[in-house]
Coordinates of C-alpha atoms in Angstrom, one line a residue:
M844 CA 123.4 155.7 128.8
Q845 CA 122.1 155.6 132.7
M846 CA 118.3 153.8 132.6
T847 CA 115.7 152.4 135.4
G848 CA 115.4 148.7 135.4
A849 CA 111.9 149.2 133.8
E850 CA 112.8 151.7 131.2
I851 CA 115.4 149.0 130.1
F852 CA 113.1 146.7 129.6
V853 CA 110.7 148.2 127.8
R854 CA 113.5 149.3 125.3
T855 CA 115.1 146.3 125.2
L856 CA 112.0 144.8 123.4
A857 CA 111.0 147.4 121.2
D858 CA 115.2 147.1 120.2
L859 CA 113.7 143.1 119.5
G860 CA 111.0 144.5 116.7
V861 CA 108.4 143.1 119.8
E862 CA 104.7 145.3 118.5
T863 CA 102.7 143.9 121.1
V864 CA 102.2 142.9 124.6
F865 CA 99.5 141.4 126.6
G866 CA 99.3 142.2 130.4
Y867 CA 98.1 143.3 133.7
P868 CA 99.4 146.2 135.4
G869 CA 99.9 146.0 139.8
G870 CA 102.4 147.4 142.1
A871 CA 105.2 144.6 141.4
V872 CA 104.8 146.3 138.1
L873 CA 103.8 149.7 138.0
H874 CA 107.5 151.5 137.0
I875 CA 106.9 149.1 133.1
Y876 CA 104.1 150.7 132.5
D877 CA 105.1 154.3 133.7
A878 CA 107.9 153.5 131.3
L879 CA 105.0 152.5 128.7
F880 CA 103.0 155.2 129.3
Q881 CA 104.4 157.5 126.7
H882 CA 106.2 154.5 124.4
T883 CA 104.8 154.5 121.1
K884 CA 106.9 151.0 119.5
V885 CA 105.6 148.6 121.7
R886 CA 101.6 148.2 122.2
H887 CA 99.8 147.4 125.1
M888 CA 96.8 145.6 125.8
L889 CA 94.4 145.3 129.0
C890 CA 94.0 141.9 129.7
R891 CA 91.0 141.4 131.8
H892 CA 92.0 138.0 133.1
E893 CA 96.8 136.9 133.2
Q894 CA 94.9 133.7 131.7
G895 CA 93.1 135.3 128.8
A896 CA 96.5 137.7 129.1
V897 CA 99.1 134.2 127.7
H898 CA 96.7 132.5 125.5
M899 CA 96.3 135.7 123.5
A900 CA 99.8 135.8 123.7
D901 CA 100.3 132.0 123.0
G902 CA 96.9 132.7 120.3
Y903 CA 99.3 135.6 118.4
A904 CA 102.5 132.7 118.1
R905 CA 100.6 130.8 116.7
A906 CA 98.8 132.3 113.7
S907 CA 101.8 134.7 112.7
G908 CA 104.6 132.3 113.9
K909 CA 107.1 135.7 116.0
T910 CA 106.6 134.9 119.8
G911 CA 104.2 135.7 121.6
V912 CA 104.5 138.3 124.5
C913 CA 102.5 138.9 127.9
L914 CA 102.9 140.9 130.8
V915 CA 101.7 140.4 134.4
T916 CA 102.5 141.7 137.5
S917 CA 103.6 138.9 140.7
G918 CA 102.0 136.9 143.1
P919 CA 98.4 135.7 141.9
G920 CA 98.9 137.9 138.8
A921 CA 101.9 136.2 138.3
T922 CA 100.4 132.0 139.4
N923 CA 97.5 132.9 136.7
T924 CA 98.9 132.4 134.1
V925 CA 100.0 129.0 135.2
T926 CA 97.5 127.5 132.8
G927 CA 98.4 129.5 130.5
I928 CA 102.3 128.6 130.3
A929 CA 101.5 124.7 130.2
T930 CA 99.1 125.1 127.7
A931 CA 102.3 126.2 126.0
Y932 CA 104.8 124.5 126.9
M933 CA 102.4 120.9 126.4
D934 CA 102.2 122.4 122.0
S935 CA 105.8 123.8 122.7
I936 CA 104.8 127.8 121.6
P937 CA 107.3 130.4 121.6
I938 CA 105.8 132.7 124.3
V939 CA 108.1 134.8 127.4
V940 CA 106.0 135.4 130.0
F941 CA 107.3 138.9 132.1
S942 CA 106.7 139.1 136.2
G943 CA 106.6 141.3 138.2
Q944 CA 108.0 139.9 141.9
V945 CA 108.6 141.2 145.4
P946 CA 111.9 143.4 146.0
T947 CA 114.8 141.3 146.2
L948 CA 115.2 141.6 149.7
L949 CA 111.7 140.0 150.8
I950 CA 112.2 137.6 148.5
G951 CA 111.0 134.3 150.5
N952 CA 109.6 136.7 153.6
D953 CA 105.9 136.3 152.9
A954 CA 105.4 139.7 151.8
F955 CA 102.4 141.0 150.4
Q956 CA 101.6 139.3 146.5
E957 CA 104.7 137.0 146.9
A958 CA 104.5 133.8 145.2
D959 CA 107.1 132.0 144.0
I960 CA 106.5 131.3 140.1
V961 CA 110.1 130.7 138.7
G962 CA 109.3 127.5 141.1
I963 CA 105.6 126.9 140.2
S964 CA 106.7 127.6 136.3
R965 CA 110.3 125.5 136.4
P966 CA 108.1 121.9 135.4
C967 CA 106.3 123.9 132.7
T968 CA 108.0 126.4 131.1
K969 CA 111.2 126.0 128.7
H970 CA 113.3 127.4 131.0
N971 CA 113.1 130.9 133.1
Y972 CA 114.9 133.9 135.3
L973 CA 114.6 135.5 138.0
V974 CA 116.5 138.7 137.4
K975 CA 118.5 140.3 140.5
E976 CA 120.7 143.0 138.5
A977 CA 119.0 145.9 136.4
K978 CA 122.3 145.6 134.1
D979 CA 120.8 141.9 133.5
L980 CA 118.2 142.7 131.9
P981 CA 118.9 143.3 128.2
R982 CA 120.9 140.2 127.8
V983 CA 117.9 138.0 129.9
I984 CA 115.0 139.8 127.5
K985 CA 117.4 138.4 124.3
E986 CA 118.0 134.4 125.3
A987 CA 114.4 134.9 126.9
F988 CA 113.3 135.0 123.0
Y989 CA 116.2 133.3 121.7
I990 CA 115.8 130.5 123.7
A991 CA 111.7 130.4 123.4
S992 CA 111.8 130.1 119.7
T993 CA 114.6 128.4 119.0
G994 CA 115.4 124.1 119.0
R995 CA 111.6 122.9 120.1
P996 CA 110.2 126.2 120.5
G997 CA 108.2 126.4 124.3
P998 CA 107.9 129.9 127.4
V999 CA 110.1 130.8 129.1
L1000 CA 109.3 132.8 131.9
V1001 CA 111.0 136.0 133.4
D1002 CA 110.4 137.1 136.7
M1003 CA 111.6 140.5 137.9
P1004 CA 111.5 141.9 141.7
K1005 CA 110.4 146.1 141.7
D1006 CA 113.8 146.7 142.9
V1007 CA 116.3 145.8 140.1
L1008 CA 113.1 147.6 137.7
V1009 CA 113.5 150.5 139.8
S1010 CA 117.1 150.8 140.2
S1011 CA 119.2 151.8 137.6
A1012 CA 122.3 150.4 134.7
R1013 CA 123.5 151.5 131.4
Y1014 CA 121.4 149.8 128.8
V1015 CA 123.5 147.3 126.3
L1016 CA 121.7 145.0 124.8
P1017 CA 124.1 142.5 123.2
D1018 CA 125.0 141.1 119.9
K1019 CA 125.1 137.8 120.8
V1020 CA 122.7 135.3 122.5
D1021 CA 125.5 132.5 124.0
V1022 CA 123.7 130.2 126.1
R1023 CA 126.0 127.6 127.4
G1024 CA 125.0 124.0 127.4
Y1025 CA 121.8 125.0 124.8
K1026 CA 122.6 123.9 121.5
P1027 CA 120.3 122.8 119.5
N1028 CA 120.9 120.4 116.5
Y1029 CA 119.0 121.2 113.5
E1030 CA 121.0 119.4 110.6
G1031 CA 119.9 116.0 110.1
H1032 CA 122.4 113.5 110.2
P1033 CA 122.8 111.8 106.1
K1034 CA 123.2 108.7 106.9
Q1035 CA 120.2 108.5 109.2
V1036 CA 118.5 109.8 106.5
E1037 CA 119.7 107.7 103.6
S1038 CA 118.8 104.5 105.8
A1039 CA 115.0 106.6 106.6
M1040 CA 115.0 106.9 102.8
R1041 CA 115.8 103.6 102.0
M1042 CA 112.6 101.3 104.6
L1043 CA 110.4 104.2 102.9
L1044 CA 110.7 102.8 100.0
S1045 CA 110.9 99.0 100.2
S1046 CA 107.2 99.5 102.3
E1047 CA 104.0 98.4 100.7
R1048 CA 101.5 99.9 103.2
P1049 CA 103.2 103.1 104.2
V1050 CA 102.0 106.1 106.4
V1051 CA 103.5 109.7 106.5
Y1052 CA 102.1 110.7 110.4
A1053 CA 103.0 114.5 110.6
G1054 CA 102.5 116.3 114.1
G1055 CA 102.5 120.7 114.9
G1056 CA 106.6 120.4 114.4
V1057 CA 105.4 119.8 110.4
I1058 CA 103.4 124.1 110.9
L1059 CA 106.0 125.0 114.2
S1060 CA 109.2 124.5 111.4
N1061 CA 107.3 126.4 108.9
A1062 CA 107.7 122.4 106.7
S1063 CA 104.6 122.4 104.8
A1064 CA 106.3 123.2 102.3
E1065 CA 108.3 120.6 102.3
L1066 CA 106.4 118.2 103.9
S1067 CA 103.5 118.4 100.7
E1068 CA 106.8 118.0 98.1
L1069 CA 107.7 114.8 99.6
T1070 CA 104.2 113.2 100.0
R1071 CA 103.1 114.3 97.2
A1072 CA 106.6 113.2 94.8
L1073 CA 106.7 109.8 96.7
S1074 CA 102.4 109.3 96.2
L1075 CA 102.2 108.5 100.9
P1076 CA 99.3 108.8 102.1
I1077 CA 99.3 110.9 105.1
T1078 CA 97.2 111.3 108.3
T1079 CA 97.6 114.1 111.2
T1080 CA 97.1 114.9 115.0
L1081 CA 95.1 117.4 116.3
M1082 CA 98.3 119.8 116.8
G1083 CA 99.2 118.6 113.0
M1084 CA 96.3 119.4 111.1
G1085 CA 96.5 122.2 108.0
A1086 CA 100.1 121.1 108.4
F1087 CA 99.5 119.0 104.8
P1088 CA 96.1 120.1 102.6
G1089 CA 93.3 118.3 104.1
S1090 CA 91.4 118.1 101.6
D1091 CA 93.9 116.1 98.8
P1092 CA 93.5 113.0 98.5
L1093 CA 96.9 111.9 99.5
C1094 CA 95.7 113.2 103.7
L1095 CA 93.2 110.4 105.2
G1096 CA 92.2 113.2 107.9
M1097 CA 93.3 113.2 111.3
L1098 CA 94.0 109.8 113.9
G1099 CA 93.7 108.6 117.5
M1100 CA 90.7 109.1 119.5
H1101 CA 88.6 111.0 117.5
G1102 CA 90.3 109.9 114.4
T1103 CA 88.8 109.0 111.0
Y1104 CA 88.1 105.3 110.4
Q1105 CA 90.9 105.7 107.6
A1106 CA 93.6 107.1 109.4
N1107 CA 93.7 104.7 111.9
M1108 CA 92.7 101.6 110.0
A1109 CA 96.0 103.0 108.4
I1110 CA 97.6 103.3 111.5
S1111 CA 97.1 100.0 112.5
N1112 CA 98.0 98.6 108.9
A1113 CA 101.2 99.9 108.1
D1114 CA 103.8 98.4 107.8
V1115 CA 106.3 101.6 107.3
I1116 CA 105.4 104.7 109.6
L1117 CA 107.1 108.7 108.6
A1118 CA 106.2 110.0 111.9
V1119 CA 107.1 114.2 111.2
G1120 CA 107.4 116.0 114.5
A1121 CA 104.8 114.1 116.2
R1122 CA 105.1 112.3 119.8
F1123 CA 102.9 109.8 119.5
D1124 CA 100.4 111.2 122.7
D1125 CA 98.5 108.9 124.3
R1126 CA 95.0 110.5 122.3
V1127 CA 97.0 109.6 119.1
T1128 CA 98.6 105.5 120.2
G1129 CA 94.8 104.2 122.0
K1130 CA 96.5 101.3 123.4
I1131 CA 100.0 101.1 123.9
D1132 CA 101.1 97.7 123.3
E1133 CA 98.5 97.4 120.0
F1134 CA 99.7 100.6 118.0
A1135 CA 101.2 100.2 115.0
P1136 CA 102.2 96.1 115.4
H1137 CA 102.8 96.1 112.1
A1138 CA 104.8 98.7 111.2
K1139 CA 108.5 100.3 111.3
I1140 CA 108.1 103.6 112.2
V1141 CA 110.6 106.9 111.2
H1142 CA 110.8 109.5 113.6
I1143 CA 111.9 112.6 112.5
D1144 CA 112.0 115.1 115.3
I1145 CA 114.5 118.1 116.8
D1146 CA 113.7 117.1 120.6
P1147 CA 116.1 114.8 121.0
T1148 CA 114.2 113.4 124.2
S1149 CA 110.6 112.6 122.1
I1150 CA 112.8 109.5 120.5
Q1151 CA 111.2 106.9 121.4
K1152 CA 109.3 107.8 124.8
N1153 CA 106.2 106.7 123.5
V1154 CA 107.3 104.3 121.4
R1155 CA 110.1 102.0 119.9
V1156 CA 111.8 103.5 116.7
D1157 CA 113.5 101.3 114.1
V1158 CA 115.5 105.6 112.8
P1159 CA 115.6 108.4 114.6
I1160 CA 116.1 111.3 113.2
V1161 CA 117.2 114.4 115.2
G1162 CA 117.4 118.0 113.3
D1163 CA 115.1 120.4 111.7
L1164 CA 112.1 119.4 109.8
K1165 CA 113.0 121.8 107.6
D1166 CA 116.6 120.7 106.7
V1167 CA 115.6 116.5 106.7
L1168 CA 112.6 116.9 104.4
R1169 CA 114.9 118.5 101.8
K1170 CA 117.4 115.9 102.4
M1171 CA 114.8 113.4 101.3
I1172 CA 113.4 115.4 98.5
K1173 CA 116.9 115.3 96.9
S1174 CA 117.4 111.8 97.9
A1175 CA 113.9 110.6 96.5
K1176 CA 114.9 112.9 93.0
G1177 CA 118.5 111.0 92.1
R1178 CA 116.5 107.8 93.3
K1179 CA 115.6 105.5 90.2
D1180 CA 113.4 103.2 92.2
V1181 CA 110.8 105.9 92.5
A1182 CA 108.5 104.9 90.4
A1183 CA 108.8 101.8 91.1
F1184 CA 107.4 101.9 94.4
R1185 CA 104.5 104.6 93.3
E1186 CA 103.4 102.2 91.5
K1187 CA 103.8 98.6 94.2
T1188 CA 102.0 101.0 96.8
S1189 CA 99.0 102.1 94.9
E1190 CA 97.4 99.0 95.7
W1191 CA 97.6 100.0 99.8
R1192 CA 95.5 103.8 98.9
E1193 CA 92.7 101.7 97.0
Q1194 CA 92.4 99.9 99.9
L1195 CA 92.5 103.2 102.2
A1196 CA 90.0 105.0 99.6
D1197 CA 87.7 102.4 100.5
W1198 CA 88.2 102.7 103.8
A1199 CA 87.5 106.2 103.0
K1200 CA 83.9 105.6 101.9
T1201 CA 82.6 102.8 103.7
H1202 CA 83.5 104.8 107.0
P1203 CA 83.7 108.6 106.7
L1204 CA 83.0 110.6 108.9
S1205 CA 79.3 111.3 109.4
Y1206 CA 76.3 112.0 111.4
K1207 CA 72.2 111.8 111.8
P1208 CA 70.6 114.7 110.8
A1209 CA 66.9 115.9 112.2
K1210 CA 64.3 118.1 111.2
D1211 CA 64.1 119.3 114.2
K1212 CA 67.4 119.8 116.1
I1213 CA 70.6 121.5 114.9
K1214 CA 72.9 119.2 114.4
P1215 CA 76.9 120.6 115.5
Q1216 CA 78.3 119.0 113.1
Y1217 CA 76.2 121.0 110.6
V1218 CA 76.8 124.5 111.7
V1219 CA 81.1 123.2 111.1
E1220 CA 80.0 122.6 107.6
Q1221 CA 77.5 125.8 107.4
I1222 CA 81.0 127.5 108.9
Y1223 CA 83.3 126.2 106.4
R1224 CA 81.0 126.1 103.0
I1225 CA 80.5 130.6 104.1
T1226 CA 84.3 130.7 104.8
K1227 CA 85.3 128.6 102.0
G1228 CA 88.0 128.2 104.7
N1229 CA 89.9 131.0 104.5
A1230 CA 89.3 131.3 108.2
I1231 CA 91.9 131.2 111.3
I1232 CA 89.3 128.8 113.2
T1233 CA 90.2 128.8 117.4
T1234 CA 88.3 126.5 119.8
E1235 CA 87.5 125.7 123.0
V1236 CA 87.7 122.3 123.9
G1237 CA 85.6 119.5 124.6
Q1238 CA 82.5 118.6 121.8
N1239 CA 82.9 121.6 119.7
Q1240 CA 87.3 120.9 119.5
M1241 CA 86.4 117.6 118.0
W1242 CA 83.5 118.9 115.4
A1243 CA 85.7 122.1 114.8
A1244 CA 88.3 119.0 113.5
Q1245 CA 86.3 116.9 112.0
F1246 CA 83.8 119.3 109.9
Y1247 CA 86.3 122.1 108.9
T1248 CA 88.6 120.9 106.1
Y1249 CA 92.0 123.2 107.1
D1250 CA 94.5 123.3 103.9
K1251 CA 96.6 125.7 105.3
P1252 CA 99.7 126.1 108.2
R1253 CA 98.5 128.6 111.2
T1254 CA 94.3 128.2 110.5
F1255 CA 93.5 125.7 113.3
L1256 CA 94.4 126.9 116.5
T1257 CA 94.3 125.7 119.9
S1258 CA 95.3 123.2 123.0
G1259 CA 96.3 120.4 122.1
G1260 CA 98.2 118.5 124.7
L1261 CA 96.4 120.5 127.7
G1262 CA 93.6 120.7 126.3
T1263 CA 93.0 123.7 128.5
M1264 CA 88.8 125.5 128.1
G1265 CA 88.6 129.1 127.6
Y1266 CA 91.4 129.3 125.7
G1267 CA 89.8 129.5 122.2
L1268 CA 88.4 133.3 122.3
P1269 CA 91.5 135.0 124.1
A1270 CA 93.5 132.8 121.8
A1271 CA 91.3 134.2 119.0
I1272 CA 91.9 138.0 119.8
G1273 CA 95.7 137.4 119.9
A1274 CA 95.4 135.5 116.4
Q1275 CA 93.0 138.5 115.3
V1276 CA 95.8 140.9 116.4
A1277 CA 98.7 139.8 114.3
M1278 CA 96.1 138.9 111.4
P1279 CA 93.6 141.7 111.5
G1280 CA 93.7 141.7 108.2
R1281 CA 91.7 138.1 108.5
L1282 CA 88.4 136.5 109.6
V1283 CA 88.6 134.6 112.8
I1284 CA 85.8 132.3 114.4
D1285 CA 86.5 130.8 117.3
I1286 CA 84.2 127.3 117.9
A1287 CA 83.4 127.0 121.1
G1288 CA 80.5 125.7 123.8
D1289 CA 78.1 127.2 126.3
A1290 CA 80.7 126.4 129.1
S1291 CA 84.5 126.8 128.1
I1292 CA 83.7 130.0 127.0
Q1293 CA 82.1 130.9 130.2
M1294 CA 85.7 130.5 131.7
N1295 CA 87.3 133.2 129.7
I1296 CA 84.5 135.3 128.4
Q1297 CA 85.0 138.3 130.3
E1298 CA 88.0 138.9 127.5
L1299 CA 84.6 139.9 125.2
A1300 CA 85.3 142.8 127.2
T1301 CA 89.1 143.1 125.7
A1302 CA 87.6 142.6 122.2
V1303 CA 85.5 145.4 122.3
Q1304 CA 87.9 147.6 123.6
F1305 CA 90.8 147.6 120.9
G1306 CA 88.2 146.8 118.3
V1307 CA 88.9 143.6 117.5
P1308 CA 86.4 141.5 115.9
V1309 CA 86.4 138.6 116.4
K1310 CA 83.8 135.7 116.4
V1311 CA 82.5 133.1 118.2
V1312 CA 80.1 130.4 117.3
I1313 CA 78.6 128.5 120.6
L1314 CA 77.5 125.2 119.7
N1315 CA 75.4 125.6 122.8
N1316 CA 73.6 121.5 124.3
R1317 CA 73.8 123.6 128.3
V1318 CA 75.8 120.1 128.7
L1319 CA 79.8 119.4 129.5
G1320 CA 79.9 117.6 126.2
M1321 CA 82.4 116.0 126.3
V1322 CA 82.3 114.4 129.9
R1323 CA 78.3 113.9 129.3
Q1324 CA 79.6 111.7 126.2
W1325 CA 81.7 110.1 128.6
Q1326 CA 78.9 109.1 131.1
E1327 CA 75.9 108.4 128.8
L1328 CA 79.1 105.3 127.2
F1329 CA 80.7 104.7 130.3
F1330 CA 79.3 105.2 133.3
Q1331 CA 76.3 103.8 132.3
G1332 CA 74.4 107.5 131.6
K1333 CA 74.6 108.7 135.4
Y1334 CA 75.3 112.4 135.0
S1335 CA 77.4 113.8 137.4
E1336 CA 77.1 117.7 137.8
T1337 CA 77.5 118.1 133.9
I1338 CA 74.2 119.7 133.0
Q1339 CA 73.6 123.5 133.1
P1340 CA 69.7 123.6 132.8
K1341 CA 71.0 127.4 133.8
I1342 CA 73.5 130.0 131.7
P1343 CA 73.2 132.8 130.6
D1344 CA 71.8 134.9 128.1
F1345 CA 74.5 134.5 125.0
V1346 CA 73.1 137.3 123.2
L1347 CA 72.3 139.8 125.6
L1348 CA 75.6 139.0 128.0
A1349 CA 77.5 140.0 123.7
E1350 CA 75.4 143.3 124.0
A1351 CA 76.3 143.7 128.1
Y1352 CA 80.3 143.7 126.8
G1353 CA 79.4 146.2 123.9
A1354 CA 79.8 143.4 121.9
K1355 CA 77.0 142.4 119.5
G1356 CA 74.6 139.1 119.7
F1357 CA 72.4 136.6 117.1
R1358 CA 70.6 133.7 117.9
A1359 CA 69.8 130.5 116.2
T1360 CA 67.6 128.1 117.3
K1361 CA 66.5 126.3 114.5
T1362 CA 68.7 124.6 111.4
E1363 CA 66.8 126.6 108.5
E1364 CA 68.6 129.3 110.5
V1365 CA 72.1 128.5 110.6
A1366 CA 73.8 129.9 108.2
S1367 CA 72.0 132.9 107.3
V1368 CA 72.8 133.4 110.8
L1369 CA 76.1 132.5 110.9
K1370 CA 76.4 134.9 108.0
K1371 CA 75.0 138.0 108.9
G1372 CA 77.4 137.8 112.4
F1373 CA 80.3 136.7 110.2
A1374 CA 79.5 140.0 108.6
A1375 CA 79.0 142.1 111.7
E1376 CA 81.3 144.2 112.1
G1377 CA 83.6 144.0 115.5
P1378 CA 83.1 141.6 118.0
V1379 CA 80.2 138.9 117.8
I1380 CA 79.3 136.3 119.4
I1381 CA 76.8 134.0 117.5
D1382 CA 74.5 131.6 120.2
V1383 CA 73.3 128.1 118.1
E1384 CA 71.4 126.3 119.4
V1385 CA 72.4 122.5 119.3
D1386 CA 70.6 119.0 120.1
P1387 CA 72.0 118.1 124.1
E1388 CA 72.3 114.6 123.4
E1389 CA 74.9 114.5 120.6
M1390 CA 78.2 112.4 120.8
V1391 CA 81.4 112.5 118.6
Y1392 CA 82.9 109.5 116.5
P1393 CA 84.8 108.3 115.7
M1394 CA 85.1 107.2 118.9
V1395 CA 88.4 105.0 120.4
P1396 CA 87.7 104.2 123.7
A1397 CA 90.2 105.0 126.5
G1398 CA 92.8 102.2 126.7
A1399 CA 91.4 100.6 123.4
P1400 CA 93.3 99.9 120.6
L1401 CA 92.8 102.1 117.2
T1402 CA 90.9 99.1 115.7
K1403 CA 88.5 99.4 118.2
M1404 CA 86.6 101.9 117.1
L1405 CA 82.8 103.5 118.4
L1406 CA 81.0 104.6 115.3
V1407 CA 77.5 106.4 113.9

């Protein structure tokens, strides 16, 4: 059956089960939009900026576990996606970005709206393609989805010249994918698993250190089973929040720069660390030379390049977390020394509980100012922990991590690796599209929300009922905090005396707006906002001088925490 490249593109997406594409049209992809016009299986959502489109695909992927899809035109349309692609790359999120390109004969000739997006995106994609013939489109697209979602997930870009989309070819979708040189290893080696178990059960002060890989591999149930079977204390990274129930007594909370006292002290005094789907990011390790000085380390990861990258590892295990953890659970069930191990480590757990009691997460309430931590606490109380939370980046992100408890995976969506301001709103829209029955809340700052606030129009157009809670302190809060602590209080370009009236701005876009200016108003305003139909902005005027604690200064060891 002969079809145009554009028709082949749409047909392939439909046959691969793609339901939603986030995108923005332009000259190079007009034939695709013409093919989409009468297509009923693939829904296109018109965004207001290509960066927003990528973040929506990203949020869709994180919330659903499916691969997110984005479609943009050539030149600036393509380059506008780079921040979103890099965001997904740093956090290992499976998305496929399709970009239009100028006709093949004009590539390299500085044609109108030409940009070498394949070259530009190479450092921040798992793989990318320049398609040269229409007949290759089904194979390339199927490979792109396979590569994005297997092994260590990540973004894949497919660049499609205009003449390829116009030309005709026979539509043939291959049954299988076979990418030369790409063979992810899913099965952890049994001997390494046994070595890890022996090391773990010989320890007296063990800690599990869980990252976003647990969520990406859908291994939360296995992690919980192993952790509870051995009574292992567990801390998570920012990306790993929800991988293990935050309300479980074994959970120590987040570790690292803004981690809890007990989590950082646990890592610093542990004798064995079981690292599961985490990559020892510098925000976690602090001063690398003094990270976990007493611990031997078992590291499980599907990406062999992540092992030994930042820290010395004693037992490396390459494989899918679900497979490796199942093997460890099986091993634990067959051992006689598990009961003795739990007894042996009880004193360690008591020490951790004591640290939690003496230095809990806290803040100083004030009668005349709304504390941002209080707002997050109220969001948790009202939602009972059942919302999907997205964040922007900065203080709002850290308070959302510290003062909302995440008991389930895929309920906390944030830009962890790249730290992308402007991520939260479009990611919330993508998550809401993926999970239409859930309450999705973006916890934002007044600065970060303005970086992609135009996507509120997308939410209004498509009736996506996301709720945005702005912790409005009229400053670039996290940068100001660093200036306060490390630059003698010189607030260079971080104060924003002029910001929009977010209530009026919400109404201008066709959404609803609410505002709280007093502590006693917060709960009722949040309830009204969450109950309102459609997209909502809730503007909460919080204390501009509030800071995020604990804090480990950059380059300091985890034990050198600044506390409230």
